[in-house]
Amino acid sequence: MGGKHGGFLDVRDMFPQAIRAVRETRPRAFVFENVQGLKREAFADYLRYILLQLEFPSALAKPREEWLRHLARLEQHKAKGAPSEYQVTWRLVNAANYGVPQKRMRIFITGFRADIDAPFTFPAPTHSQDALLLSQWGTGEYWERHRVAQRQRPAAPDGIEKKVRSLQAKDPTQLLLPWETVRDAIADLPDPEARPDVELVQAHRFQPGARSYPGHTGSPLDEPAKALKAGDHGVPGGENMLRRPDGSIRYFTVRESARIQTFPDSFIFEGSWTETMRQLGNAVPVRLASVVAGAVCAHLRAAEEAQPMRVTA
């Protein structure tokens, strides 16, 4: 679950229903996702409130009880040694560190019912910026793989030589996979601007009107995209725009945005660009969801295997 805009009201609208679902269904495990704004100092009390409610979902608020009073009761309940109903953990992650071509910071909250008696370890990152920098400015493998001529490459970042030397001195077996970039995600799609009147691939049609101005510059082609947002032309920061090495910009098509969110091409998108981009901006990247859900399922299977076999007469 994620918030449309990361606002306090969005969080307060959604989490009571999430907690109610846990309380009523008593799942063996759960996973929730939300925007990183939940980690802000202003939300610290409310994040603690969410976590405690998920740890003790049956400890209901009293009628008309304000959430801060309920939080105080939950803290007291825990301090007195009440057994946890769920083992709850949370983690702030960057989707790019898990093979998503997008710098998308999100909070994941996981919980396992108390009878799953084993600590959960959140999956370790598989991709890194360092590995991408090395493949671009050290070995050059990135440019060669994409057949990008020297004159068509962006300018090397300041101070990259020193950075590359330090990376080359590391044990190569310790390096992760390179971050996936926008180019990695969309390189095989035809340029929609070449035929703006035609849908070249399903949901891959040129969207006019992109403008660049300070603070609204788009996502560089050779980096993971900025986090797609559930907005349209007025999205601050230009997250839904592509910026080429020559500085030219255009909006991402729906298909490109779906690739950036790691949806397979078998997904068919209908409706206006604005509405579909809103849906994609609200989505959890498929690859990241798969990594987290896969780790949760593996943990449940391991817990089952560790339990003593029941002997029946």
PDB file of C-alpha atoms in Angstrom:
ATOM      1  CA  MET A   1       0.000   0.000   0.000  1.00  0.00           C
ATOM      2  CA  GLY A   2       1.296   3.454  -0.786  1.00  0.00           C
ATOM      3  CA  GLY A   3       0.099   7.026  -0.405  1.00  0.00           C
ATOM      4  CA  LYS A   4      -0.862   9.171  -3.356  1.00  0.00           C
ATOM      5  CA  HIS A   5       1.103  12.179  -2.265  1.00  0.00           C
ATOM      6  CA  GLY A   6       2.788  11.097   0.962  1.00  0.00           C
ATOM      7  CA  GLY A   7       0.630  13.448   3.055  1.00  0.00           C
ATOM      8  CA  PHE A   8      -0.331  12.876   6.683  1.00  0.00           C
ATOM      9  CA  LEU A   9      -4.003  12.529   5.844  1.00  0.00           C
ATOM     10  CA  ASP A  10      -3.262   9.825   3.265  1.00  0.00           C
ATOM     11  CA  VAL A  11      -1.370   7.817   5.882  1.00  0.00           C
ATOM     12  CA  ARG A  12      -4.090   8.260   8.501  1.00  0.00           C
ATOM     13  CA  ASP A  13      -6.741   7.169   5.995  1.00  0.00           C
ATOM     14  CA  MET A  14      -4.981   3.993   4.892  1.00  0.00           C
ATOM     15  CA  PHE A  15      -3.264   2.434   7.875  1.00  0.00           C
ATOM     16  CA  PRO A  16      -6.372   2.005  10.076  1.00  0.00           C
ATOM     17  CA  GLN A  17      -7.817  -0.200   7.333  1.00  0.00           C
ATOM     18  CA  ALA A  18      -4.532  -2.104   6.972  1.00  0.00           C
ATOM     19  CA  ILE A  19      -4.440  -2.751  10.703  1.00  0.00           C
ATOM     20  CA  ARG A  20      -8.095  -3.793  10.696  1.00  0.00           C
ATOM     21  CA  ALA A  21      -7.322  -6.296   7.922  1.00  0.00           C
ATOM     22  CA  VAL A  22      -4.504  -7.792  10.005  1.00  0.00           C
ATOM     23  CA  ARG A  23      -6.686  -7.941  13.110  1.00  0.00           C
ATOM     24  CA  GLU A  24      -9.612  -9.621  11.341  1.00  0.00           C
ATOM     25  CA  THR A  25      -7.732 -12.063   9.099  1.00  0.00           C
ATOM     26  CA  ARG A  26      -4.732 -12.881  11.352  1.00  0.00           C
ATOM     27  CA  PRO A  27      -2.379 -13.630   8.436  1.00  0.00           C
ATOM     28  CA  ARG A  28       0.825 -15.523   9.065  1.00  0.00           C
ATOM     29  CA  ALA A  29       2.704 -12.577   7.546  1.00  0.00           C
ATOM     30  CA  PHE A  30       2.065  -9.176   5.983  1.00  0.00           C
ATOM     31  CA  VAL A  31       3.937  -6.576   3.940  1.00  0.00           C
ATOM     32  CA  PHE A  32       3.034  -2.891   3.608  1.00  0.00           C
ATOM     33  CA  GLU A  33       4.779  -0.232   1.551  1.00  0.00           C
ATOM     34  CA  ASN A  34       4.577   3.538   1.852  1.00  0.00           C
ATOM     35  CA  VAL A  35       6.418   6.736   0.942  1.00  0.00           C
ATOM     36  CA  GLN A  36       9.627   7.701   2.702  1.00  0.00           C
ATOM     37  CA  GLY A  37       7.949  10.812   4.123  1.00  0.00           C
ATOM     38  CA  LEU A  38       6.579   8.535   6.823  1.00  0.00           C
ATOM     39  CA  LYS A  39      10.123   8.509   8.218  1.00  0.00           C
ATOM     40  CA  ARG A  40      10.212  12.288   8.694  1.00  0.00           C
ATOM     41  CA  GLU A  41      10.596  13.594  12.231  1.00  0.00           C
ATOM     42  CA  ALA A  42       7.125  15.121  12.049  1.00  0.00           C
ATOM     43  CA  PHE A  43       5.677  11.627  11.555  1.00  0.00           C
ATOM     44  CA  ALA A  44       7.838   9.884  14.203  1.00  0.00           C
ATOM     45  CA  ASP A  45       5.033   9.437  16.725  1.00  0.00           C
ATOM     46  CA  TYR A  46       2.586   8.253  14.094  1.00  0.00           C
ATOM     47  CA  LEU A  47       5.055   5.756  12.630  1.00  0.00           C
ATOM     48  CA  ARG A  48       5.589   4.355  16.129  1.00  0.00           C
ATOM     49  CA  TYR A  49       1.803   4.210  16.516  1.00  0.00           C
ATOM     50  CA  ILE A  50       1.456   2.241  13.264  1.00  0.00           C
ATOM     51  CA  LEU A  51       4.155  -0.225  14.279  1.00  0.00           C
ATOM     52  CA  LEU A  52       2.679  -0.799  17.731  1.00  0.00           C
ATOM     53  CA  GLN A  53      -0.810  -1.306  16.335  1.00  0.00           C
ATOM     54  CA  LEU A  54       0.571  -3.917  13.957  1.00  0.00           C
ATOM     55  CA  GLU A  55       2.459  -5.576  16.801  1.00  0.00           C
ATOM     56  CA  PHE A  56      -0.699  -5.641  18.971  1.00  0.00           C
ATOM     57  CA  PRO A  57      -3.599  -5.486  16.473  1.00  0.00           C
ATOM     58  CA  SER A  58      -6.142  -6.752  19.005  1.00  0.00           C
ATOM     59  CA  ALA A  59      -5.433  -3.825  21.387  1.00  0.00           C
ATOM     60  CA  LEU A  60      -8.163  -1.621  19.961  1.00  0.00           C
ATOM     61  CA  ALA A  61      -8.579   2.080  20.512  1.00  0.00           C
ATOM     62  CA  LYS A  62     -11.445   2.990  22.800  1.00  0.00           C
ATOM     63  CA  PRO A  63     -14.473   4.807  21.344  1.00  0.00           C
ATOM     64  CA  ARG A  64     -13.514   8.419  20.534  1.00  0.00           C
ATOM     65  CA  GLU A  65     -10.007   7.876  21.899  1.00  0.00           C
ATOM     66  CA  GLU A  66      -7.453  10.160  20.236  1.00  0.00           C
ATOM     67  CA  TRP A  67      -4.567   8.344  18.581  1.00  0.00           C
ATOM     68  CA  LEU A  68      -1.917   9.870  20.897  1.00  0.00           C
ATOM     69  CA  ARG A  69      -3.743   8.476  23.927  1.00  0.00           C
ATOM     70  CA  HIS A  70      -4.032   5.113  22.230  1.00  0.00           C
ATOM     71  CA  LEU A  71      -0.298   5.274  21.437  1.00  0.00           C
ATOM     72  CA  ALA A  72       0.461   5.901  25.131  1.00  0.00           C
ATOM     73  CA  ARG A  73      -1.632   2.882  26.131  1.00  0.00           C
ATOM     74  CA  LEU A  74       0.096   0.687  23.558  1.00  0.00           C
ATOM     75  CA  GLU A  75       3.520   1.795  24.796  1.00  0.00           C
ATOM     76  CA  GLN A  76       2.486   0.996  28.351  1.00  0.00           C
ATOM     77  CA  HIS A  77       1.080  -2.352  27.214  1.00  0.00           C
ATOM     78  CA  LYS A  78       4.420  -3.243  25.609  1.00  0.00           C
ATOM     79  CA  ALA A  79       6.456  -1.943  28.562  1.00  0.00           C
ATOM     80  CA  LYS A  80       4.549  -4.262  30.913  1.00  0.00           C
ATOM     81  CA  GLY A  81       5.831  -7.229  28.908  1.00  0.00           C
ATOM     82  CA  ALA A  82       2.728  -8.090  26.934  1.00  0.00           C
ATOM     83  CA  PRO A  83       3.574 -10.809  24.376  1.00  0.00           C
ATOM     84  CA  SER A  84       3.749  -9.525  20.814  1.00  0.00           C
ATOM     85  CA  GLU A  85       1.053 -10.763  18.464  1.00  0.00           C
ATOM     86  CA  TYR A  86       3.319  -9.999  15.496  1.00  0.00           C
ATOM     87  CA  GLN A  87       7.060  -9.501  15.107  1.00  0.00           C
ATOM     88  CA  VAL A  88       7.173  -6.233  13.160  1.00  0.00           C
ATOM     89  CA  THR A  89      10.142  -4.652  11.392  1.00  0.00           C
ATOM     90  CA  TRP A  90      10.515  -1.822   8.919  1.00  0.00           C
ATOM     91  CA  ARG A  91      13.151  -0.778   6.422  1.00  0.00           C
ATOM     92  CA  LEU A  92      13.754   2.253   4.178  1.00  0.00           C
ATOM     93  CA  VAL A  93      14.958   1.002   0.791  1.00  0.00           C
ATOM     94  CA  ASN A  94      16.001   2.411  -2.570  1.00  0.00           C
ATOM     95  CA  ALA A  95      14.358   0.434  -5.376  1.00  0.00           C
ATOM     96  CA  ALA A  96      17.460   0.990  -7.542  1.00  0.00           C
ATOM     97  CA  ASN A  97      19.412  -1.238  -5.140  1.00  0.00           C
ATOM     98  CA  TYR A  98      17.187  -4.160  -6.150  1.00  0.00           C
ATOM     99  CA  GLY A  99      17.403  -3.901  -9.935  1.00  0.00           C
ATOM    100  CA  VAL A 100      14.659  -1.333 -10.560  1.00  0.00           C
ATOM    101  CA  PRO A 101      15.695   1.419 -13.031  1.00  0.00           C
ATOM    102  CA  GLN A 102      14.421   4.095 -10.662  1.00  0.00           C
ATOM    103  CA  LYS A 103      15.668   5.884  -7.539  1.00  0.00           C
ATOM    104  CA  ARG A 104      12.535   5.248  -5.528  1.00  0.00           C
ATOM    105  CA  MET A 105      12.865   5.493  -1.751  1.00  0.00           C
ATOM    106  CA  ARG A 106      10.114   3.621   0.050  1.00  0.00           C
ATOM    107  CA  ILE A 107       9.393   2.228   3.509  1.00  0.00           C
ATOM    108  CA  PHE A 108       8.502  -1.452   3.816  1.00  0.00           C
ATOM    109  CA  ILE A 109       6.855  -2.794   6.962  1.00  0.00           C
ATOM    110  CA  THR A 110       6.875  -6.558   7.433  1.00  0.00           C
ATOM    111  CA  GLY A 111       5.237  -8.592  10.157  1.00  0.00           C
ATOM    112  CA  PHE A 112       5.169 -12.250  11.121  1.00  0.00           C
ATOM    113  CA  ARG A 113       2.659 -13.787  13.482  1.00  0.00           C
ATOM    114  CA  ALA A 114       4.171 -14.651  16.854  1.00  0.00           C
ATOM    115  CA  ASP A 115       3.969 -18.392  16.199  1.00  0.00           C
ATOM    116  CA  ILE A 116       6.492 -17.931  13.342  1.00  0.00           C
ATOM    117  CA  ASP A 117       9.335 -18.140  15.798  1.00  0.00           C
ATOM    118  CA  ALA A 118      12.323 -16.997  13.736  1.00  0.00           C
ATOM    119  CA  PRO A 119      13.765 -13.501  13.049  1.00  0.00           C
ATOM    120  CA  PHE A 120      13.229 -12.138   9.543  1.00  0.00           C
ATOM    121  CA  THR A 121      16.156 -10.731   7.565  1.00  0.00           C
ATOM    122  CA  PHE A 122      15.262  -8.149   4.916  1.00  0.00           C
ATOM    123  CA  PRO A 123      16.777  -9.063   1.519  1.00  0.00           C
ATOM    124  CA  ALA A 124      20.196  -7.519   0.918  1.00  0.00           C
ATOM    125  CA  PRO A 125      20.734  -5.129  -2.015  1.00  0.00           C
ATOM    126  CA  THR A 126      21.763  -6.750  -5.290  1.00  0.00           C
ATOM    127  CA  HIS A 127      22.687  -3.627  -7.315  1.00  0.00           C
ATOM    128  CA  SER A 128      24.775  -0.519  -6.615  1.00  0.00           C
ATOM    129  CA  GLN A 129      25.670   2.880  -7.987  1.00  0.00           C
ATOM    130  CA  ASP A 130      29.370   2.070  -7.600  1.00  0.00           C
ATOM    131  CA  ALA A 131      29.077  -0.859  -9.991  1.00  0.00           C
ATOM    132  CA  LEU A 132      27.256   1.340 -12.515  1.00  0.00           C
ATOM    133  CA  LEU A 133      29.922   4.054 -12.305  1.00  0.00           C
ATOM    134  CA  LEU A 134      32.624   1.448 -12.823  1.00  0.00           C
ATOM    135  CA  SER A 135      30.895  -0.003 -15.889  1.00  0.00           C
ATOM    136  CA  GLN A 136      30.424   3.483 -17.355  1.00  0.00           C
ATOM    137  CA  TRP A 137      33.637   5.322 -16.512  1.00  0.00           C
ATOM    138  CA  GLY A 138      36.024   2.485 -15.676  1.00  0.00           C
ATOM    139  CA  THR A 139      35.589  -0.408 -18.096  1.00  0.00           C
ATOM    140  CA  GLY A 140      33.274   1.415 -20.514  1.00  0.00           C
ATOM    141  CA  GLU A 141      31.246  -1.809 -20.796  1.00  0.00           C
ATOM    142  CA  TYR A 142      27.992   0.104 -20.343  1.00  0.00           C
ATOM    143  CA  TRP A 143      28.542   2.334 -23.395  1.00  0.00           C
ATOM    144  CA  GLU A 144      29.825  -0.513 -25.537  1.00  0.00           C
ATOM    145  CA  ARG A 145      26.827  -2.680 -24.693  1.00  0.00           C
ATOM    146  CA  HIS A 146      24.473   0.092 -25.769  1.00  0.00           C
ATOM    147  CA  ARG A 147      26.666   1.055 -28.739  1.00  0.00           C
ATOM    148  CA  VAL A 148      26.883   4.677 -27.627  1.00  0.00           C
ATOM    149  CA  ALA A 149      29.593   6.599 -29.517  1.00  0.00           C
ATOM    150  CA  GLN A 150      31.987   8.775 -27.514  1.00  0.00           C
ATOM    151  CA  ARG A 151      30.449  11.999 -28.831  1.00  0.00           C
ATOM    152  CA  GLN A 152      26.972  10.878 -27.765  1.00  0.00           C
ATOM    153  CA  ARG A 153      27.874  10.140 -24.166  1.00  0.00           C
ATOM    154  CA  PRO A 154      27.196  12.587 -21.339  1.00  0.00           C
ATOM    155  CA  ALA A 155      30.068  14.466 -19.762  1.00  0.00           C
ATOM    156  CA  ALA A 156      31.928  12.474 -17.137  1.00  0.00           C
ATOM    157  CA  PRO A 157      31.046  13.521 -13.563  1.00  0.00           C
ATOM    158  CA  ASP A 158      33.532  15.747 -11.768  1.00  0.00           C
ATOM    159  CA  GLY A 159      36.121  13.795  -9.824  1.00  0.00           C
ATOM    160  CA  ILE A 160      35.091  10.470 -11.365  1.00  0.00           C
ATOM    161  CA  GLU A 161      38.698   9.430 -12.077  1.00  0.00           C
ATOM    162  CA  LYS A 162      39.549   9.235  -8.375  1.00  0.00           C
ATOM    163  CA  LYS A 163      36.296   7.394  -7.674  1.00  0.00           C
ATOM    164  CA  VAL A 164      36.969   4.860 -10.422  1.00  0.00           C
ATOM    165  CA  ARG A 165      40.512   4.206  -9.187  1.00  0.00           C
ATOM    166  CA  SER A 166      39.182   3.426  -5.718  1.00  0.00           C
ATOM    167  CA  LEU A 167      36.577   1.061  -7.183  1.00  0.00           C
ATOM    168  CA  GLN A 168      39.132  -0.693  -9.356  1.00  0.00           C
ATOM    169  CA  ALA A 169      41.235  -1.351  -6.272  1.00  0.00           C
ATOM    170  CA  LYS A 170      38.392  -3.307  -4.659  1.00  0.00           C
ATOM    171  CA  ASP A 171      37.939  -7.050  -4.879  1.00  0.00           C
ATOM    172  CA  PRO A 172      35.700  -7.455  -7.977  1.00  0.00           C
ATOM    173  CA  THR A 173      33.915 -10.390  -6.358  1.00  0.00           C
ATOM    174  CA  GLN A 174      32.609  -8.006  -3.697  1.00  0.00           C
ATOM    175  CA  LEU A 175      30.923  -5.675  -6.203  1.00  0.00           C
ATOM    176  CA  LEU A 176      27.196  -5.911  -6.747  1.00  0.00           C
ATOM    177  CA  LEU A 177      25.447  -5.667 -10.106  1.00  0.00           C
ATOM    178  CA  PRO A 178      25.257  -2.186 -11.682  1.00  0.00           C
ATOM    179  CA  TRP A 179      22.204  -0.044 -11.108  1.00  0.00           C
ATOM    180  CA  GLU A 180      19.770  -0.343 -14.022  1.00  0.00           C
ATOM    181  CA  THR A 181      19.355   2.904 -15.959  1.00  0.00           C
ATOM    182  CA  VAL A 182      16.566   4.430 -18.029  1.00  0.00           C
ATOM    183  CA  ARG A 183      18.527   3.478 -21.141  1.00  0.00           C
ATOM    184  CA  ASP A 184      18.715  -0.131 -19.927  1.00  0.00           C
ATOM    185  CA  ALA A 185      14.941  -0.124 -19.491  1.00  0.00           C
ATOM    186  CA  ILE A 186      13.800   1.475 -22.756  1.00  0.00           C
ATOM    187  CA  ALA A 187      16.641   1.180 -25.281  1.00  0.00           C
ATOM    188  CA  ASP A 188      14.813  -1.370 -27.440  1.00  0.00           C
ATOM    189  CA  LEU A 189      11.668   0.769 -27.770  1.00  0.00           C
ATOM    190  CA  PRO A 190      11.338   2.989 -30.878  1.00  0.00           C
ATOM    191  CA  ASP A 191      11.628   6.743 -30.407  1.00  0.00           C
ATOM    192  CA  PRO A 192       8.014   7.959 -30.031  1.00  0.00           C
ATOM    193  CA  GLU A 193       8.961  11.489 -31.059  1.00  0.00           C
ATOM    194  CA  ALA A 194       9.914  10.248 -34.545  1.00  0.00           C
ATOM    195  CA  ARG A 195       6.266   9.299 -35.230  1.00  0.00           C
ATOM    196  CA  PRO A 196       4.162  11.343 -32.783  1.00  0.00           C
ATOM    197  CA  ASP A 197       0.930  10.427 -34.576  1.00  0.00           C
ATOM    198  CA  VAL A 198       1.352   6.656 -34.206  1.00  0.00           C
ATOM    199  CA  GLU A 199       1.222   4.249 -31.265  1.00  0.00           C
ATOM    200  CA  LEU A 200       4.392   2.358 -32.203  1.00  0.00           C
ATOM    201  CA  VAL A 201       4.026  -0.197 -29.387  1.00  0.00           C
ATOM    202  CA  GLN A 202       1.008  -0.684 -27.121  1.00  0.00           C
ATOM    203  CA  ALA A 203       0.811   2.343 -24.757  1.00  0.00           C
ATOM    204  CA  HIS A 204       3.927   3.838 -26.381  1.00  0.00           C
ATOM    205  CA  ARG A 205       2.755   7.118 -27.875  1.00  0.00           C
ATOM    206  CA  PHE A 206       4.462  10.523 -27.810  1.00  0.00           C
ATOM    207  CA  GLN A 207       3.032  12.917 -25.217  1.00  0.00           C
ATOM    208  CA  PRO A 208       3.644  16.577 -26.144  1.00  0.00           C
ATOM    209  CA  GLY A 209       4.090  19.533 -23.828  1.00  0.00           C
ATOM    210  CA  ALA A 210       7.237  18.743 -21.848  1.00  0.00           C
ATOM    211  CA  ARG A 211       9.095  21.817 -20.608  1.00  0.00           C
ATOM    212  CA  SER A 212      12.356  22.129 -18.710  1.00  0.00           C
ATOM    213  CA  TYR A 213      13.045  24.833 -16.152  1.00  0.00           C
ATOM    214  CA  PRO A 214      15.033  25.071 -12.902  1.00  0.00           C
ATOM    215  CA  GLY A 215      14.019  22.239 -10.596  1.00  0.00           C
ATOM    216  CA  HIS A 216      12.075  20.529 -13.398  1.00  0.00           C
ATOM    217  CA  THR A 217      14.747  18.901 -15.519  1.00  0.00           C
ATOM    218  CA  GLY A 218      13.659  15.299 -15.940  1.00  0.00           C
ATOM    219  CA  SER A 219      15.409  11.969 -15.464  1.00  0.00           C
ATOM    220  CA  PRO A 220      18.829  11.491 -17.111  1.00  0.00           C
ATOM    221  CA  LEU A 221      18.909   8.688 -19.672  1.00  0.00           C
ATOM    222  CA  ASP A 222      22.005   7.035 -18.191  1.00  0.00           C
ATOM    223  CA  GLU A 223      20.956   6.896 -14.555  1.00  0.00           C
ATOM    224  CA  PRO A 224      18.024   5.258 -12.798  1.00  0.00           C
ATOM    225  CA  ALA A 225      14.976   7.487 -13.237  1.00  0.00           C
ATOM    226  CA  LYS A 226      13.744   9.795 -10.558  1.00  0.00           C
ATOM    227  CA  ALA A 227      10.785   8.276  -8.700  1.00  0.00           C
ATOM    228  CA  LEU A 228       7.743   8.384 -10.949  1.00  0.00           C
ATOM    229  CA  LYS A 229       4.923  10.313  -9.348  1.00  0.00           C
ATOM    230  CA  ALA A 230       1.158  10.145  -9.545  1.00  0.00           C
ATOM    231  CA  GLY A 231       0.833  13.425 -11.385  1.00  0.00           C
ATOM    232  CA  ASP A 232       0.899  14.850 -14.865  1.00  0.00           C
ATOM    233  CA  HIS A 233       2.451  17.911 -16.500  1.00  0.00           C
ATOM    234  CA  GLY A 234       2.857  19.791 -13.221  1.00  0.00           C
ATOM    235  CA  VAL A 235       4.820  17.162 -11.306  1.00  0.00           C
ATOM    236  CA  PRO A 236       7.571  19.067  -9.462  1.00  0.00           C
ATOM    237  CA  GLY A 237      11.070  17.982 -10.405  1.00  0.00           C
ATOM    238  CA  GLY A 238      10.068  16.665 -13.813  1.00  0.00           C
ATOM    239  CA  GLU A 239      10.112  13.068 -12.559  1.00  0.00           C
ATOM    240  CA  ASN A 240       7.927  11.923 -15.440  1.00  0.00           C
ATOM    241  CA  MET A 241      10.247  13.351 -18.109  1.00  0.00           C
ATOM    242  CA  LEU A 242      13.260  11.923 -19.916  1.00  0.00           C
ATOM    243  CA  ARG A 243      16.388  14.061 -20.315  1.00  0.00           C
ATOM    244  CA  ARG A 244      18.804  13.016 -23.051  1.00  0.00           C
ATOM    245  CA  PRO A 245      22.573  13.649 -22.902  1.00  0.00           C
ATOM    246  CA  ASP A 246      22.175  16.602 -25.292  1.00  0.00           C
ATOM    247  CA  GLY A 247      19.783  18.264 -22.825  1.00  0.00           C
ATOM    248  CA  SER A 248      16.605  17.724 -24.856  1.00  0.00           C
ATOM    249  CA  ILE A 249      13.587  16.474 -22.932  1.00  0.00           C
ATOM    250  CA  ARG A 250      10.238  14.792 -23.463  1.00  0.00           C
ATOM    251  CA  TYR A 251       7.648  13.033 -21.349  1.00  0.00           C
ATOM    252  CA  PHE A 252       7.968   9.315 -20.761  1.00  0.00           C
ATOM    253  CA  THR A 253       5.354   7.314 -22.607  1.00  0.00           C
ATOM    254  CA  VAL A 254       3.093   5.017 -20.625  1.00  0.00           C
ATOM    255  CA  ARG A 255       5.032   1.965 -21.851  1.00  0.00           C
ATOM    256  CA  GLU A 256       8.352   3.525 -20.850  1.00  0.00           C
ATOM    257  CA  SER A 257       6.958   4.357 -17.418  1.00  0.00           C
ATOM    258  CA  ALA A 258       5.734   0.781 -17.076  1.00  0.00           C
ATOM    259  CA  ARG A 259       9.239  -0.448 -17.943  1.00  0.00           C
ATOM    260  CA  ILE A 260      10.688   1.896 -15.303  1.00  0.00           C
ATOM    261  CA  GLN A 261       8.244   0.384 -12.799  1.00  0.00           C
ATOM    262  CA  THR A 262       9.351  -3.069 -14.105  1.00  0.00           C
ATOM    263  CA  PHE A 263       5.924  -4.135 -15.342  1.00  0.00           C
ATOM    264  CA  PRO A 264       6.228  -6.804 -18.043  1.00  0.00           C
ATOM    265  CA  ASP A 265       5.235  -5.814 -21.570  1.00  0.00           C
ATOM    266  CA  SER A 266       2.344  -8.272 -21.356  1.00  0.00           C
ATOM    267  CA  PHE A 267       0.503  -5.707 -19.202  1.00  0.00           C
ATOM    268  CA  ILE A 268      -1.963  -3.736 -21.356  1.00  0.00           C
ATOM    269  CA  PHE A 269      -2.636  -0.123 -20.366  1.00  0.00           C
ATOM    270  CA  GLU A 270      -5.773   1.734 -21.453  1.00  0.00           C
ATOM    271  CA  GLY A 271      -6.996   5.250 -20.804  1.00  0.00           C
ATOM    272  CA  SER A 272      -5.476   8.718 -20.989  1.00  0.00           C
ATOM    273  CA  TRP A 273      -1.782   9.397 -20.432  1.00  0.00           C
ATOM    274  CA  THR A 274      -2.610  11.428 -17.321  1.00  0.00           C
ATOM    275  CA  GLU A 275      -4.787   8.780 -15.675  1.00  0.00           C
ATOM    276  CA  THR A 276      -2.478   5.893 -16.540  1.00  0.00           C
ATOM    277  CA  MET A 277       0.568   7.786 -15.288  1.00  0.00           C
ATOM    278  CA  ARG A 278      -1.308   8.366 -12.033  1.00  0.00           C
ATOM    279  CA  GLN A 279      -1.807   4.628 -11.663  1.00  0.00           C
ATOM    280  CA  LEU A 280       1.820   3.862 -12.491  1.00  0.00           C
ATOM    281  CA  GLY A 281       3.093   6.563 -10.141  1.00  0.00           C
ATOM    282  CA  ASN A 282       1.145   4.977  -7.289  1.00  0.00           C
ATOM    283  CA  ALA A 283       2.346   1.449  -8.049  1.00  0.00           C
ATOM    284  CA  VAL A 284       5.006  -0.550  -6.233  1.00  0.00           C
ATOM    285  CA  PRO A 285       7.777  -1.558  -8.690  1.00  0.00           C
ATOM    286  CA  VAL A 286       7.032  -5.142  -9.658  1.00  0.00           C
ATOM    287  CA  ARG A 287      10.627  -6.318  -9.267  1.00  0.00           C
ATOM    288  CA  LEU A 288      10.944  -4.816  -5.801  1.00  0.00           C
ATOM    289  CA  ALA A 289       7.615  -6.271  -4.700  1.00  0.00           C
ATOM    290  CA  SER A 290       8.771  -9.658  -5.972  1.00  0.00           C
ATOM    291  CA  VAL A 291      12.040  -9.452  -4.028  1.00  0.00           C
ATOM    292  CA  VAL A 292      10.335  -8.549  -0.755  1.00  0.00           C
ATOM    293  CA  ALA A 293       7.405 -10.946  -1.154  1.00  0.00           C
ATOM    294  CA  GLY A 294       9.789 -13.711  -2.198  1.00  0.00           C
ATOM    295  CA  ALA A 295      11.861 -13.188   0.948  1.00  0.00           C
ATOM    296  CA  VAL A 296       8.731 -13.295   3.112  1.00  0.00           C
ATOM    297  CA  CYS A 297       7.552 -16.531   1.444  1.00  0.00           C
ATOM    298  CA  ALA A 298      10.997 -18.110   1.808  1.00  0.00           C
ATOM    299  CA  HIS A 299      10.998 -17.178   5.494  1.00  0.00           C
ATOM    300  CA  LEU A 300       7.598 -18.800   6.005  1.00  0.00           C
ATOM    301  CA  ARG A 301       8.707 -21.977   4.218  1.00  0.00           C
ATOM    302  CA  ALA A 302      11.886 -22.147   6.311  1.00  0.00           C
ATOM    303  CA  ALA A 303       9.861 -21.691   9.495  1.00  0.00           C
ATOM    304  CA  GLU A 304       7.540 -24.534   8.460  1.00  0.00           C
ATOM    305  CA  GLU A 305      10.466 -26.860   7.764  1.00  0.00           C
ATOM    306  CA  ALA A 306      12.022 -26.034  11.137  1.00  0.00           C
ATOM    307  CA  GLN A 307       8.888 -27.054  13.056  1.00  0.00           C
ATOM    308  CA  PRO A 308       8.841 -30.575  14.499  1.00  0.00           C
ATOM    309  CA  MET A 309       6.728 -33.013  12.517  1.00  0.00           C
ATOM    310  CA  ARG A 310       3.398 -33.886  14.085  1.00  0.00           C
ATOM    311  CA  VAL A 311       2.850 -37.563  14.769  1.00  0.00           C
ATOM    312  CA  THR A 312      -0.728 -38.744  14.404  1.00  0.00           C
ATOM    313  CA  ALA A 313      -2.141 -41.964  15.812  1.00  0.00           C
TER     314      ALA A 313
END
